């Protein structure tokens, strides 16, 4: 599971680009009870907080981009990781740059089109809260070529994989970091896209004790149900929702490993 120890290669931050920051902050406030704290001098960028602890961030949408959550993975050396990613076929959208004294980041697109970012910690190691109610608990990549995708990320981060079949005929790859107990450091998974039209993308899962109530709250606030709440054998109860700007996210009851 994801922890605030943030071992190298694990998800450590998420943020969302929005065409309307106040409206988007209002939507997530209704769904999760998050507050928005704008960072002075950061061009509208700010932290999404639950009980005073940061669970994500929100900023302006880049011109020509679609609204979507971006998952950041921790690295010891952003420049070296970008070089390795380029050699493995990635496209660099934002080259390595310092974020004041908080850290160093870069934004990339993997060979199959999924966007992600990397974070070299400085003053900020990562999110304040994970793997608890209303916070990030799992990161999932849907892609047209799961084997090819894993080969890329293995080269870049040294990730390990364990094949898992939640139900007969359903293929899923559970990801863990390069070091430590494989089960204890698992943080996400890779699954095939559900249709040829679905773009390759990383999607955050937020923990909740009541998936159905969160879905109802999201739809009441203007969101759209992408996958209705349902029980998945050996996984738990999950649902997929899009916010009013079309950014997908998922909800899950309990730990994905334990449910």
mmCIF file of C-alpha atoms in Angstrom:
data_model
loop_
_atom_site.group_PDB
_atom_site.id
_atom_site.type_symbol
_atom_site.label_atom_id
_atom_site.label_comp_id
_atom_site.label_asym_id
_atom_site.label_seq_id
_atom_site.Cartn_x
_atom_site.Cartn_y
_atom_site.Cartn_z
ATOM 1 C CA UNK A 1 0.000 0.000 0.000
ATOM 2 C CA UNK A 2 1.014 3.612 -0.386
ATOM 3 C CA UNK A 3 2.658 5.061 2.712
ATOM 4 C CA UNK A 4 4.068 8.467 3.617
ATOM 5 C CA UNK A 5 7.525 6.868 3.745
ATOM 6 C CA UNK A 6 7.375 7.195 -0.068
ATOM 7 C CA UNK A 7 10.071 4.719 -1.088
ATOM 8 C CA UNK A 8 11.826 5.463 -4.372
ATOM 9 C CA UNK A 9 9.511 4.677 -7.287
ATOM 10 C CA UNK A 10 6.269 4.991 -5.331
ATOM 11 C CA UNK A 11 3.487 7.530 -5.914
ATOM 12 C CA UNK A 12 4.184 10.562 -3.734
ATOM 13 C CA UNK A 13 1.989 13.356 -5.128
ATOM 14 C CA UNK A 14 -1.072 13.943 -7.288
ATOM 15 C CA UNK A 15 -2.377 17.105 -8.834
ATOM 16 C CA UNK A 16 -5.159 18.149 -11.158
ATOM 17 C CA UNK A 17 -5.262 20.713 -13.938
ATOM 18 C CA UNK A 18 -8.571 22.576 -14.154
ATOM 19 C CA UNK A 19 -10.061 25.268 -16.395
ATOM 20 C CA UNK A 20 -11.919 26.659 -13.358
ATOM 21 C CA UNK A 21 -10.058 26.249 -10.077
ATOM 22 C CA UNK A 22 -12.745 27.614 -7.715
ATOM 23 C CA UNK A 23 -15.486 25.448 -9.264
ATOM 24 C CA UNK A 24 -13.297 22.352 -9.254
ATOM 25 C CA UNK A 25 -12.251 22.926 -5.647
ATOM 26 C CA UNK A 26 -15.942 23.272 -4.798
ATOM 27 C CA UNK A 27 -16.784 19.969 -6.460
ATOM 28 C CA UNK A 28 -14.128 18.003 -4.559
ATOM 29 C CA UNK A 29 -15.060 19.819 -1.380
ATOM 30 C CA UNK A 30 -18.594 18.464 -1.726
ATOM 31 C CA UNK A 31 -17.428 14.941 -2.573
ATOM 32 C CA UNK A 32 -14.575 14.492 -0.081
ATOM 33 C CA UNK A 33 -14.750 17.471 2.254
ATOM 34 C CA UNK A 34 -11.444 18.801 0.920
ATOM 35 C CA UNK A 35 -10.423 22.418 1.431
ATOM 36 C CA UNK A 36 -8.383 24.402 -1.099
ATOM 37 C CA UNK A 37 -5.379 26.405 0.093
ATOM 38 C CA UNK A 38 -3.849 28.562 -2.627
ATOM 39 C CA UNK A 39 -0.055 28.936 -2.564
ATOM 40 C CA UNK A 40 0.926 32.635 -2.722
ATOM 41 C CA UNK A 41 2.792 33.500 -5.907
ATOM 42 C CA UNK A 42 2.161 30.091 -7.516
ATOM 43 C CA UNK A 43 -0.176 31.264 -10.286
ATOM 44 C CA UNK A 44 -3.315 29.845 -8.745
ATOM 45 C CA UNK A 45 -1.773 26.490 -7.770
ATOM 46 C CA UNK A 46 -2.749 25.279 -4.330
ATOM 47 C CA UNK A 47 -3.180 22.340 -2.004
ATOM 48 C CA UNK A 48 -6.261 20.196 -1.510
ATOM 49 C CA UNK A 49 -6.432 19.432 2.186
ATOM 50 C CA UNK A 50 -8.440 17.209 4.491
ATOM 51 C CA UNK A 51 -8.292 18.206 8.139
ATOM 52 C CA UNK A 52 -5.330 20.473 7.416
ATOM 53 C CA UNK A 53 -3.294 17.729 5.704
ATOM 54 C CA UNK A 54 -2.511 17.821 1.993
ATOM 55 C CA UNK A 55 -4.073 15.007 -0.049
ATOM 56 C CA UNK A 56 -3.501 16.506 -3.504
ATOM 57 C CA UNK A 57 -3.099 19.755 -5.400
ATOM 58 C CA UNK A 58 -4.986 21.788 -7.967
ATOM 59 C CA UNK A 59 -3.787 24.227 -10.601
ATOM 60 C CA UNK A 60 -4.585 25.832 -13.932
ATOM 61 C CA UNK A 61 -5.029 23.615 -16.967
ATOM 62 C CA UNK A 62 -2.294 23.935 -19.568
ATOM 63 C CA UNK A 63 -3.561 25.296 -22.928
ATOM 64 C CA UNK A 64 -4.683 22.494 -25.231
ATOM 65 C CA UNK A 65 -4.666 19.902 -22.441
ATOM 66 C CA UNK A 66 -7.548 17.851 -21.092
ATOM 67 C CA UNK A 67 -8.356 17.994 -17.418
ATOM 68 C CA UNK A 68 -6.833 14.972 -15.694
ATOM 69 C CA UNK A 69 -5.122 13.891 -12.512
ATOM 70 C CA UNK A 70 -1.350 13.513 -12.727
ATOM 71 C CA UNK A 71 0.474 10.961 -10.579
ATOM 72 C CA UNK A 72 4.017 11.803 -9.437
ATOM 73 C CA UNK A 73 6.532 9.067 -8.654
ATOM 74 C CA UNK A 74 9.429 9.635 -6.309
ATOM 75 C CA UNK A 75 12.998 9.589 -7.601
ATOM 76 C CA UNK A 76 16.400 10.217 -6.066
ATOM 77 C CA UNK A 77 17.605 12.031 -9.181
ATOM 78 C CA UNK A 78 15.077 13.696 -11.490
ATOM 79 C CA UNK A 79 17.634 14.371 -14.235
ATOM 80 C CA UNK A 80 18.854 10.770 -14.319
ATOM 81 C CA UNK A 81 15.288 9.438 -14.319
ATOM 82 C CA UNK A 82 14.312 11.693 -17.226
ATOM 83 C CA UNK A 83 17.328 10.490 -19.170
ATOM 84 C CA UNK A 84 16.420 6.855 -18.509
ATOM 85 C CA UNK A 85 12.800 7.507 -19.488
ATOM 86 C CA UNK A 86 13.820 9.180 -22.749
ATOM 87 C CA UNK A 87 16.093 6.261 -23.587
ATOM 88 C CA UNK A 88 13.165 3.909 -22.954
ATOM 89 C CA UNK A 89 10.911 5.843 -25.331
ATOM 90 C CA UNK A 90 9.213 8.514 -23.196
ATOM 91 C CA UNK A 91 8.482 12.074 -24.274
ATOM 92 C CA UNK A 92 9.479 14.904 -21.941
ATOM 93 C CA UNK A 93 6.688 17.465 -21.576
ATOM 94 C CA UNK A 94 8.387 19.529 -18.860
ATOM 95 C CA UNK A 95 12.148 19.123 -18.356
ATOM 96 C CA UNK A 96 13.551 18.856 -14.828
ATOM 97 C CA UNK A 97 13.091 22.067 -12.885
ATOM 98 C CA UNK A 98 13.321 23.194 -9.284
ATOM 99 C CA UNK A 99 10.173 24.103 -7.371
ATOM 100 C CA UNK A 100 11.651 26.677 -5.010
ATOM 101 C CA UNK A 101 13.311 24.636 -2.235
ATOM 102 C CA UNK A 102 10.542 22.048 -2.115
ATOM 103 C CA UNK A 103 11.939 19.666 -4.710
ATOM 104 C CA UNK A 104 12.685 19.047 -8.370
ATOM 105 C CA UNK A 105 10.160 17.705 -10.837
ATOM 106 C CA UNK A 106 9.623 16.794 -14.479
ATOM 107 C CA UNK A 107 6.562 15.783 -16.506
ATOM 108 C CA UNK A 108 6.652 12.980 -19.055
ATOM 109 C CA UNK A 109 4.505 10.850 -21.343
ATOM 110 C CA UNK A 110 5.199 7.133 -21.587
ATOM 111 C CA UNK A 111 5.534 5.411 -24.997
ATOM 112 C CA UNK A 112 1.840 4.493 -25.031
ATOM 113 C CA UNK A 113 0.603 7.984 -24.238
ATOM 114 C CA UNK A 114 0.054 7.897 -20.458
ATOM 115 C CA UNK A 115 1.158 11.082 -18.724
ATOM 116 C CA UNK A 116 2.995 11.037 -15.391
ATOM 117 C CA UNK A 117 5.468 13.110 -13.417
ATOM 118 C CA UNK A 118 8.468 12.548 -11.161
ATOM 119 C CA UNK A 119 9.461 14.212 -7.910
ATOM 120 C CA UNK A 120 12.893 14.556 -6.307
ATOM 121 C CA UNK A 121 12.194 15.566 -2.730
ATOM 122 C CA UNK A 122 13.579 18.703 -1.164
ATOM 123 C CA UNK A 123 11.591 20.388 1.556
ATOM 124 C CA UNK A 124 8.476 18.458 0.507
ATOM 125 C CA UNK A 125 8.681 14.680 0.487
ATOM 126 C CA UNK A 126 5.117 14.086 -0.653
ATOM 127 C CA UNK A 127 1.487 14.167 0.417
ATOM 128 C CA UNK A 128 0.631 14.467 4.096
ATOM 129 C CA UNK A 129 -2.043 11.764 4.083
ATOM 130 C CA UNK A 130 -2.442 8.588 2.020
ATOM 131 C CA UNK A 131 -4.210 5.247 2.350
ATOM 132 C CA UNK A 132 -6.967 6.576 4.575
ATOM 133 C CA UNK A 133 -10.497 7.892 4.164
ATOM 134 C CA UNK A 134 -10.653 10.505 1.395
ATOM 135 C CA UNK A 135 -6.991 10.132 0.386
ATOM 136 C CA UNK A 136 -4.964 8.440 -2.340
ATOM 137 C CA UNK A 137 -4.693 4.703 -1.779
ATOM 138 C CA UNK A 138 -3.848 3.194 -5.189
ATOM 139 C CA UNK A 139 -2.569 4.280 -8.616
ATOM 140 C CA UNK A 140 -3.705 2.388 -11.680
ATOM 141 C CA UNK A 141 -2.510 2.480 -15.274
ATOM 142 C CA UNK A 142 -4.924 1.456 -17.998
ATOM 143 C CA UNK A 143 -3.079 0.826 -21.243
ATOM 144 C CA UNK A 144 -3.487 -1.004 -24.538
ATOM 145 C CA UNK A 145 -0.259 -2.955 -23.952
ATOM 146 C CA UNK A 146 0.239 -3.905 -20.281
ATOM 147 C CA UNK A 147 3.384 -5.963 -20.928
ATOM 148 C CA UNK A 148 5.016 -3.208 -22.977
ATOM 149 C CA UNK A 149 4.024 -0.635 -20.374
ATOM 150 C CA UNK A 150 5.523 -2.612 -17.516
ATOM 151 C CA UNK A 151 8.761 -3.117 -19.448
ATOM 152 C CA UNK A 152 9.059 0.664 -19.783
ATOM 153 C CA UNK A 153 8.456 1.437 -16.100
ATOM 154 C CA UNK A 154 10.709 -1.421 -15.011
ATOM 155 C CA UNK A 155 13.569 0.222 -16.918
ATOM 156 C CA UNK A 156 12.827 3.638 -15.440
ATOM 157 C CA UNK A 157 11.965 2.807 -11.816
ATOM 158 C CA UNK A 158 12.973 -0.841 -11.351
ATOM 159 C CA UNK A 159 9.402 -1.777 -10.420
ATOM 160 C CA UNK A 160 8.452 -5.358 -9.705
ATOM 161 C CA UNK A 161 5.240 -7.019 -10.804
ATOM 162 C CA UNK A 162 3.004 -9.817 -9.606
ATOM 163 C CA UNK A 163 0.309 -11.166 -11.907
ATOM 164 C CA UNK A 164 -3.082 -11.322 -10.250
ATOM 165 C CA UNK A 165 -6.421 -12.699 -11.447
ATOM 166 C CA UNK A 166 -9.240 -11.173 -9.382
ATOM 167 C CA UNK A 167 -11.625 -13.443 -11.282
ATOM 168 C CA UNK A 168 -11.264 -16.018 -14.083
ATOM 169 C CA UNK A 169 -10.146 -14.394 -17.320
ATOM 170 C CA UNK A 170 -9.387 -11.037 -15.696
ATOM 171 C CA UNK A 171 -5.706 -10.090 -15.951
ATOM 172 C CA UNK A 172 -4.138 -7.584 -13.568
ATOM 173 C CA UNK A 173 -0.536 -6.718 -12.726
ATOM 174 C CA UNK A 174 0.183 -5.528 -9.193
ATOM 175 C CA UNK A 175 3.124 -3.124 -9.003
ATOM 176 C CA UNK A 176 5.633 -2.674 -6.196
ATOM 177 C CA UNK A 177 8.797 -0.656 -5.742
ATOM 178 C CA UNK A 178 12.279 -1.977 -6.452
ATOM 179 C CA UNK A 179 13.253 -2.401 -2.797
ATOM 180 C CA UNK A 180 11.564 -3.888 0.251
ATOM 181 C CA UNK A 181 8.979 -6.596 0.739
ATOM 182 C CA UNK A 182 7.083 -6.922 -2.526
ATOM 183 C CA UNK A 183 3.635 -7.184 -0.973
ATOM 184 C CA UNK A 184 4.248 -4.422 1.561
ATOM 185 C CA UNK A 185 5.518 -1.982 -1.088
ATOM 186 C CA UNK A 186 2.776 -2.599 -3.663
ATOM 187 C CA UNK A 187 1.171 0.696 -4.640
ATOM 188 C CA UNK A 188 -0.807 0.207 -7.839
ATOM 189 C CA UNK A 189 -1.499 -1.857 -10.886
ATOM 190 C CA UNK A 190 -1.621 -2.142 -14.655
ATOM 191 C CA UNK A 191 -4.759 -3.259 -16.477
ATOM 192 C CA UNK A 192 -5.819 -3.386 -20.134
ATOM 193 C CA UNK A 193 -7.894 -0.480 -21.416
ATOM 194 C CA UNK A 194 -11.604 -1.250 -21.352
ATOM 195 C CA UNK A 195 -12.127 -0.194 -24.980
ATOM 196 C CA UNK A 196 -9.988 0.784 -27.997
ATOM 197 C CA UNK A 197 -11.153 4.389 -27.554
ATOM 198 C CA UNK A 198 -9.937 4.634 -23.954
ATOM 199 C CA UNK A 199 -6.607 6.509 -23.811
ATOM 200 C CA UNK A 200 -3.712 5.145 -21.797
ATOM 201 C CA UNK A 201 -3.715 6.969 -18.467
ATOM 202 C CA UNK A 202 -2.909 6.794 -14.778
ATOM 203 C CA UNK A 203 -5.967 7.084 -12.525
ATOM 204 C CA UNK A 204 -5.927 7.738 -8.758
ATOM 205 C CA UNK A 205 -8.054 5.667 -6.397
ATOM 206 C CA UNK A 206 -9.360 7.352 -3.254
ATOM 207 C CA UNK A 207 -10.235 5.318 -0.188
ATOM 208 C CA UNK A 208 -13.732 5.488 1.216
ATOM 209 C CA UNK A 209 -15.826 3.461 3.616
ATOM 210 C CA UNK A 210 -18.939 4.019 1.477
ATOM 211 C CA UNK A 211 -18.409 3.957 -2.279
ATOM 212 C CA UNK A 212 -22.091 4.348 -3.081
ATOM 213 C CA UNK A 213 -22.463 7.454 -0.926
ATOM 214 C CA UNK A 214 -19.417 9.065 -2.544
ATOM 215 C CA UNK A 215 -20.771 8.294 -6.020
ATOM 216 C CA UNK A 216 -24.116 9.837 -5.084
ATOM 217 C CA UNK A 217 -22.339 12.915 -3.756
ATOM 218 C CA UNK A 218 -20.262 13.216 -6.930
ATOM 219 C CA UNK A 219 -23.246 13.005 -9.251
ATOM 220 C CA UNK A 220 -25.185 15.515 -7.126
ATOM 221 C CA UNK A 221 -22.228 17.898 -7.448
ATOM 222 C CA UNK A 222 -22.125 17.584 -11.249
ATOM 223 C CA UNK A 223 -19.904 14.556 -11.785
ATOM 224 C CA UNK A 224 -20.534 11.653 -14.156
ATOM 225 C CA UNK A 225 -20.463 7.941 -13.359
ATOM 226 C CA UNK A 226 -18.044 6.121 -15.650
ATOM 227 C CA UNK A 227 -18.371 2.742 -13.947
ATOM 228 C CA UNK A 228 -21.150 2.169 -11.404
ATOM 229 C CA UNK A 229 -20.247 0.929 -7.936
ATOM 230 C CA UNK A 230 -19.774 -2.829 -7.983
ATOM 231 C CA UNK A 231 -18.121 -5.569 -5.982
ATOM 232 C CA UNK A 232 -15.004 -7.085 -7.547
ATOM 233 C CA UNK A 233 -14.081 -10.495 -6.206
ATOM 234 C CA UNK A 234 -10.874 -10.490 -4.146
ATOM 235 C CA UNK A 235 -10.598 -6.705 -4.521
ATOM 236 C CA UNK A 236 -13.486 -4.845 -2.908
ATOM 237 C CA UNK A 237 -16.142 -2.365 -3.975
ATOM 238 C CA UNK A 238 -15.080 0.149 -6.584
ATOM 239 C CA UNK A 239 -16.501 2.815 -8.870
ATOM 240 C CA UNK A 240 -15.155 5.221 -11.476
ATOM 241 C CA UNK A 241 -16.348 8.825 -11.691
ATOM 242 C CA UNK A 242 -15.462 11.867 -13.808
ATOM 243 C CA UNK A 243 -15.562 15.349 -12.320
ATOM 244 C CA UNK A 244 -17.473 18.142 -14.142
ATOM 245 C CA UNK A 245 -14.408 18.833 -16.325
ATOM 246 C CA UNK A 246 -14.114 15.170 -17.358
ATOM 247 C CA UNK A 247 -11.155 14.198 -15.138
ATOM 248 C CA UNK A 248 -11.563 10.541 -14.101
ATOM 249 C CA UNK A 249 -10.915 9.199 -10.613
ATOM 250 C CA UNK A 250 -11.834 6.011 -8.812
ATOM 251 C CA UNK A 251 -13.255 5.118 -5.424
ATOM 252 C CA UNK A 252 -12.533 1.984 -3.446
ATOM 253 C CA UNK A 253 -13.681 0.592 -0.143
ATOM 254 C CA UNK A 254 -10.718 -0.563 1.891
ATOM 255 C CA UNK A 255 -7.201 -1.429 0.818
ATOM 256 C CA UNK A 256 -7.050 -2.846 -2.732
ATOM 257 C CA UNK A 257 -4.815 -5.648 -1.504
ATOM 258 C CA UNK A 258 -6.876 -6.594 1.519
ATOM 259 C CA UNK A 259 -10.495 -6.057 0.430
#
